[in-house]
mmCIF file of C-alpha atoms in Angstrom:
data_model
loop_
_atom_site.group_PDB
_atom_site.id
_atom_site.type_symbol
_atom_site.label_atom_id
_atom_site.label_comp_id
_atom_site.label_asym_id
_atom_site.label_seq_id
_atom_site.Cartn_x
_atom_site.Cartn_y
_atom_site.Cartn_z
ATOM 1 C CA MET M 1 0.000 0.000 0.000
ATOM 2 C CA LYS M 2 2.891 2.378 0.684
ATOM 3 C CA ARG M 3 3.749 2.343 -3.030
ATOM 4 C CA LEU M 4 0.156 3.304 -3.843
ATOM 5 C CA ILE M 5 -0.103 6.261 -1.447
ATOM 6 C CA LEU M 6 1.743 8.800 -3.639
ATOM 7 C CA PRO M 7 -0.173 7.943 -6.857
ATOM 8 C CA ILE M 8 -3.451 7.998 -4.928
ATOM 9 C CA LEU M 9 -2.675 11.387 -3.385
ATOM 10 C CA PHE M 10 -1.639 12.684 -6.821
ATOM 11 C CA LEU M 11 -4.978 11.581 -8.309
ATOM 12 C CA PHE M 12 -6.755 13.093 -5.314
ATOM 13 C CA VAL M 13 -5.093 16.487 -5.845
ATOM 14 C CA CYS M 14 -5.774 16.364 -9.596
ATOM 15 C CA SER M 15 -9.440 15.642 -8.959
ATOM 16 C CA CYS M 16 -9.573 18.516 -6.485
ATOM 17 C CA LEU M 17 -8.097 20.900 -9.039
ATOM 18 C CA SER M 18 -10.486 19.738 -11.732
ATOM 19 C CA TYR M 19 -13.450 20.325 -9.423
ATOM 20 C CA ALA M 20 -12.228 23.752 -8.351
ATOM 21 C CA GLN M 21 -13.570 25.591 -11.390
ATOM 22 C CA LYS M 22 -16.768 27.113 -10.014
ATOM 23 C CA GLY M 23 -18.663 27.602 -6.786
ATOM 24 C CA SER M 24 -17.426 27.577 -3.212
ATOM 25 C CA ASN M 25 -14.730 25.058 -2.272
ATOM 26 C CA GLN M 26 -13.529 23.618 1.031
ATOM 27 C CA PHE M 27 -10.384 21.718 1.958
ATOM 28 C CA GLY M 28 -10.701 19.852 5.268
ATOM 29 C CA LEU M 29 -8.399 18.056 7.700
ATOM 30 C CA SER M 30 -9.866 15.707 10.287
ATOM 31 C CA ALA M 31 -8.617 13.439 13.065
ATOM 32 C CA GLY M 32 -10.177 11.485 15.884
ATOM 33 C CA TYR M 33 -11.125 8.213 17.544
ATOM 34 C CA GLU M 34 -11.902 5.147 15.438
ATOM 35 C CA HIS M 35 -13.470 1.912 16.676
ATOM 36 C CA PHE M 36 -12.276 -1.410 15.222
ATOM 37 C CA PRO M 37 -14.840 -3.958 16.486
ATOM 38 C CA GLU M 38 -13.123 -7.060 15.072
ATOM 39 C CA LEU M 39 -9.778 -6.549 16.891
ATOM 40 C CA HIS M 40 -8.498 -7.559 20.359
ATOM 41 C CA GLU M 41 -8.316 -3.876 21.255
ATOM 42 C CA GLY M 42 -10.978 -1.880 19.435
ATOM 43 C CA LYS M 43 -9.616 1.580 20.195
ATOM 44 C CA GLY M 44 -7.707 3.270 17.391
ATOM 45 C CA TYR M 45 -7.434 6.613 15.670
ATOM 46 C CA ASN M 46 -7.764 8.037 12.193
ATOM 47 C CA ILE M 47 -6.720 11.001 10.093
ATOM 48 C CA GLY M 48 -8.237 12.201 6.861
ATOM 49 C CA ILE M 49 -8.391 14.899 4.223
ATOM 50 C CA GLU M 50 -11.272 15.896 2.000
ATOM 51 C CA PHE M 51 -12.197 18.343 -0.715
ATOM 52 C CA LYS M 52 -15.722 19.689 -1.265
ATOM 53 C CA GLN M 53 -17.082 21.809 -4.068
ATOM 54 C CA TYR M 54 -20.574 23.235 -3.850
ATOM 55 C CA ILE M 55 -22.407 22.748 -7.137
ATOM 56 C CA HIS M 56 -25.563 24.305 -5.669
ATOM 57 C CA ASN M 57 -26.409 26.321 -2.573
ATOM 58 C CA ARG M 58 -26.927 23.114 -0.564
ATOM 59 C CA PHE M 59 -25.400 20.273 -2.620
ATOM 60 C CA PHE M 60 -21.732 19.419 -3.115
ATOM 61 C CA VAL M 61 -19.376 16.858 -4.590
ATOM 62 C CA VAL M 62 -16.725 15.439 -2.282
ATOM 63 C CA ALA M 63 -13.434 13.536 -2.533
ATOM 64 C CA ASN M 64 -11.827 12.089 0.580
ATOM 65 C CA PHE M 65 -8.797 10.138 1.754
ATOM 66 C CA HIS M 66 -8.905 8.240 5.058
ATOM 67 C CA THR M 67 -6.341 6.390 7.163
ATOM 68 C CA GLY M 68 -7.383 4.285 10.169
ATOM 69 C CA ILE M 69 -4.720 3.005 12.567
ATOM 70 C CA ASN M 70 -4.951 0.481 15.391
ATOM 71 C CA ASP M 71 -2.130 -1.044 17.427
ATOM 72 C CA GLY M 72 -3.707 -3.340 19.992
ATOM 73 C CA SER M 73 -2.574 -6.257 22.101
ATOM 74 C CA LYS M 74 -4.131 -8.900 24.323
ATOM 75 C CA HIS M 75 -2.378 -10.633 27.233
ATOM 76 C CA VAL M 76 -2.925 -14.403 27.432
ATOM 77 C CA ASN M 77 -1.975 -16.419 30.509
ATOM 78 C CA TYR M 78 -2.629 -20.163 30.817
ATOM 79 C CA THR M 79 -1.080 -23.523 31.796
ATOM 80 C CA THR M 80 -0.846 -26.617 29.575
ATOM 81 C CA GLN M 81 0.749 -29.920 30.738
ATOM 82 C CA ASN M 82 2.114 -28.172 33.844
ATOM 83 C CA THR M 83 3.841 -25.551 31.693
ATOM 84 C CA PRO M 84 2.807 -21.909 32.293
ATOM 85 C CA TYR M 85 2.528 -19.626 29.272
ATOM 86 C CA ASN M 86 2.374 -15.828 29.181
ATOM 87 C CA PHE M 87 1.942 -14.199 25.807
ATOM 88 C CA ASP M 88 1.234 -10.686 24.568
ATOM 89 C CA LEU M 89 -0.650 -11.119 21.303
ATOM 90 C CA ASN M 90 -0.283 -8.118 19.026
ATOM 91 C CA ASN M 91 -2.920 -7.127 16.482
ATOM 92 C CA SER M 92 -2.349 -4.110 14.239
ATOM 93 C CA VAL M 93 -4.302 -2.667 11.324
ATOM 94 C CA ARG M 94 -3.683 0.055 8.761
ATOM 95 C CA ASP M 95 -6.801 0.883 6.731
ATOM 96 C CA TYR M 96 -6.712 3.289 3.790
ATOM 97 C CA MET M 97 -9.565 4.570 1.649
ATOM 98 C CA ILE M 98 -9.975 7.010 -1.213
ATOM 99 C CA GLY M 99 -13.515 7.851 -2.256
ATOM 100 C CA PHE M 100 -15.665 10.185 -4.332
ATOM 101 C CA GLY M 101 -19.296 11.062 -3.756
ATOM 102 C CA LEU M 102 -22.041 13.558 -2.999
ATOM 103 C CA GLY M 103 -23.359 15.443 -0.009
ATOM 104 C CA ALA M 104 -25.974 17.937 1.096
ATOM 105 C CA ASP M 105 -26.446 20.555 3.793
ATOM 106 C CA LEU M 106 -29.508 19.708 5.862
ATOM 107 C CA LEU M 107 -29.392 22.963 7.827
ATOM 108 C CA GLN M 108 -27.764 26.302 7.041
ATOM 109 C CA LYS M 109 -28.447 28.932 9.677
ATOM 110 C CA GLY M 110 -26.105 31.850 10.220
ATOM 111 C CA ARG M 111 -22.667 30.409 10.954
ATOM 112 C CA HIS M 112 -24.056 26.908 11.652
ATOM 113 C CA ASN M 113 -24.200 24.042 9.168
ATOM 114 C CA ILE M 114 -25.383 20.403 9.501
ATOM 115 C CA TYR M 115 -24.592 18.085 6.582
ATOM 116 C CA ILE M 116 -24.532 14.488 5.357
ATOM 117 C CA GLN M 117 -22.321 12.938 2.696
ATOM 118 C CA GLY M 118 -21.397 9.587 1.215
ATOM 119 C CA THR M 119 -18.485 8.351 -0.870
ATOM 120 C CA ALA M 120 -17.497 5.169 -2.683
ATOM 121 C CA GLY M 121 -14.068 4.079 -3.851
ATOM 122 C CA LEU M 122 -11.186 1.732 -3.070
ATOM 123 C CA GLY M 123 -9.860 0.655 0.294
ATOM 124 C CA SER M 124 -6.742 -1.169 1.394
ATOM 125 C CA SER M 125 -6.082 -3.065 4.620
ATOM 126 C CA GLU M 126 -2.736 -4.147 6.041
ATOM 127 C CA ARG M 127 -3.217 -6.447 9.035
ATOM 128 C CA THR M 128 -0.894 -8.364 11.329
ATOM 129 C CA LYS M 129 -2.276 -10.692 13.976
ATOM 130 C CA ASP M 130 -0.501 -12.953 16.478
ATOM 131 C CA GLY M 131 -1.908 -16.403 17.201
ATOM 132 C CA ILE M 132 -0.925 -19.272 19.473
ATOM 133 C CA VAL M 133 0.174 -22.405 17.620
ATOM 134 C CA THR M 134 1.831 -25.663 18.635
ATOM 135 C CA SER M 135 5.507 -26.043 17.782
ATOM 136 C CA PRO M 136 6.413 -28.308 14.830
ATOM 137 C CA GLY M 137 7.418 -31.077 17.234
ATOM 138 C CA GLY M 138 4.280 -30.615 19.319
ATOM 139 C CA ASN M 139 6.350 -29.990 22.468
ATOM 140 C CA TYR M 140 5.306 -26.440 23.347
ATOM 141 C CA ASP M 141 3.083 -23.521 22.360
ATOM 142 C CA MET M 142 4.470 -20.558 20.490
ATOM 143 C CA VAL M 143 3.325 -17.262 18.940
ATOM 144 C CA LYS M 144 3.067 -16.957 15.181
ATOM 145 C CA THR M 145 2.341 -13.730 13.316
ATOM 146 C CA PHE M 146 -0.124 -13.823 10.434
ATOM 147 C CA GLU M 147 -0.138 -11.049 7.821
ATOM 148 C CA GLU M 148 -2.870 -10.064 5.393
ATOM 149 C CA LYS M 149 -2.933 -7.379 2.716
ATOM 150 C CA SER M 150 -5.899 -6.677 0.480
ATOM 151 C CA ILE M 151 -7.423 -4.029 -1.785
ATOM 152 C CA ARG M 152 -11.206 -3.941 -1.794
ATOM 153 C CA PHE M 153 -14.270 -1.859 -2.581
ATOM 154 C CA ALA M 154 -15.037 0.714 0.136
ATOM 155 C CA ILE M 155 -17.812 3.134 1.092
ATOM 156 C CA SER M 156 -18.217 5.785 3.767
ATOM 157 C CA ALA M 157 -21.131 7.764 5.204
ATOM 158 C CA THR M 158 -20.791 10.926 7.300
ATOM 159 C CA ALA M 159 -23.043 13.166 9.370
ATOM 160 C CA GLY M 160 -21.433 16.350 10.643
ATOM 161 C CA TYR M 161 -21.678 19.848 12.058
ATOM 162 C CA ASP M 162 -19.575 22.887 11.046
ATOM 163 C CA TYR M 163 -19.275 26.323 12.586
ATOM 164 C CA ARG M 164 -18.002 29.099 10.329
ATOM 165 C CA VAL M 165 -15.411 31.134 12.255
ATOM 166 C CA ASN M 166 -14.798 33.680 9.496
ATOM 167 C CA ASN M 167 -14.808 33.973 5.688
ATOM 168 C CA TRP M 168 -12.082 31.356 5.215
ATOM 169 C CA LEU M 169 -12.267 28.972 8.197
ATOM 170 C CA LYS M 170 -14.711 26.408 9.638
ATOM 171 C CA ILE M 171 -14.367 24.135 12.654
ATOM 172 C CA GLY M 172 -16.555 21.117 13.216
ATOM 173 C CA ILE M 173 -17.191 17.577 14.322
ATOM 174 C CA ASN M 174 -18.473 14.533 12.457
ATOM 175 C CA TYR M 175 -19.393 10.886 12.811
ATOM 176 C CA THR M 176 -18.279 8.603 9.964
ATOM 177 C CA GLY M 177 -18.808 4.942 9.227
ATOM 178 C CA TYR M 178 -16.370 3.119 6.927
ATOM 179 C CA GLN M 179 -17.028 -0.203 5.195
ATOM 180 C CA ILE M 180 -13.773 -1.471 3.713
ATOM 181 C CA GLY M 181 -14.415 -4.905 2.288
ATOM 182 C CA TYR M 182 -16.275 -6.887 4.952
ATOM 183 C CA GLU M 183 -15.113 -4.865 7.972
ATOM 184 C CA TYR M 184 -17.144 -1.934 9.322
ATOM 185 C CA ASN M 185 -15.420 0.711 11.469
ATOM 186 C CA ASN M 186 -16.831 3.933 12.847
ATOM 187 C CA SER M 187 -15.170 7.132 13.962
ATOM 188 C CA PHE M 188 -15.813 10.402 15.755
ATOM 189 C CA ASN M 189 -13.663 13.311 14.554
ATOM 190 C CA ALA M 190 -12.739 16.939 14.957
ATOM 191 C CA LYS M 191 -12.389 18.832 11.698
ATOM 192 C CA LEU M 192 -10.771 22.004 10.364
ATOM 193 C CA SER M 193 -11.901 23.315 6.960
ATOM 194 C CA PHE M 194 -10.464 26.078 4.786
ATOM 195 C CA ILE M 195 -12.846 27.900 2.441
ATOM 196 C CA PHE M 196 -11.765 29.286 -0.906
ATOM 197 C CA ARG M 197 -13.229 30.119 -4.303
#
């Protein structure tokens, strides 16, 4: 996936520039807590960038790039055949997604804005997971690390709130759900958006 990040970001910037021909535009940075329900330790974090262009007073097109990160571990303590075992099982995930879609402002009142948006695109997951296996001779238990890398279809859905600080800056919060392949993660984020024309 690391080899794909630069080409993906290049395509993302090109798409942003192609959109930025008319209407009001926003470039946003977000970060926050992400929940990974399928892991030993579900707590993780995420960072993301997005570009919006308003094609109407309330409707916009959006392109986003998301990275979800989780480094969890689980301690296992047991005894087999009078032999005590103590293992720390690591489980880490790096999820990436690039998507394009549409959104709409549900409420625009003064400096306040409530919106929803959805995107579809490609996602990539890099996962490492430790498991307990029996040694080749069957004499003792040991830890083995399993790795998985995949590129899959991905979608995201967001509901958020923005407050316009001045003519060029918004601050906000949002809740986003990500479906990358078969895994669903959700996140709660703080967001900073820059407005330009």
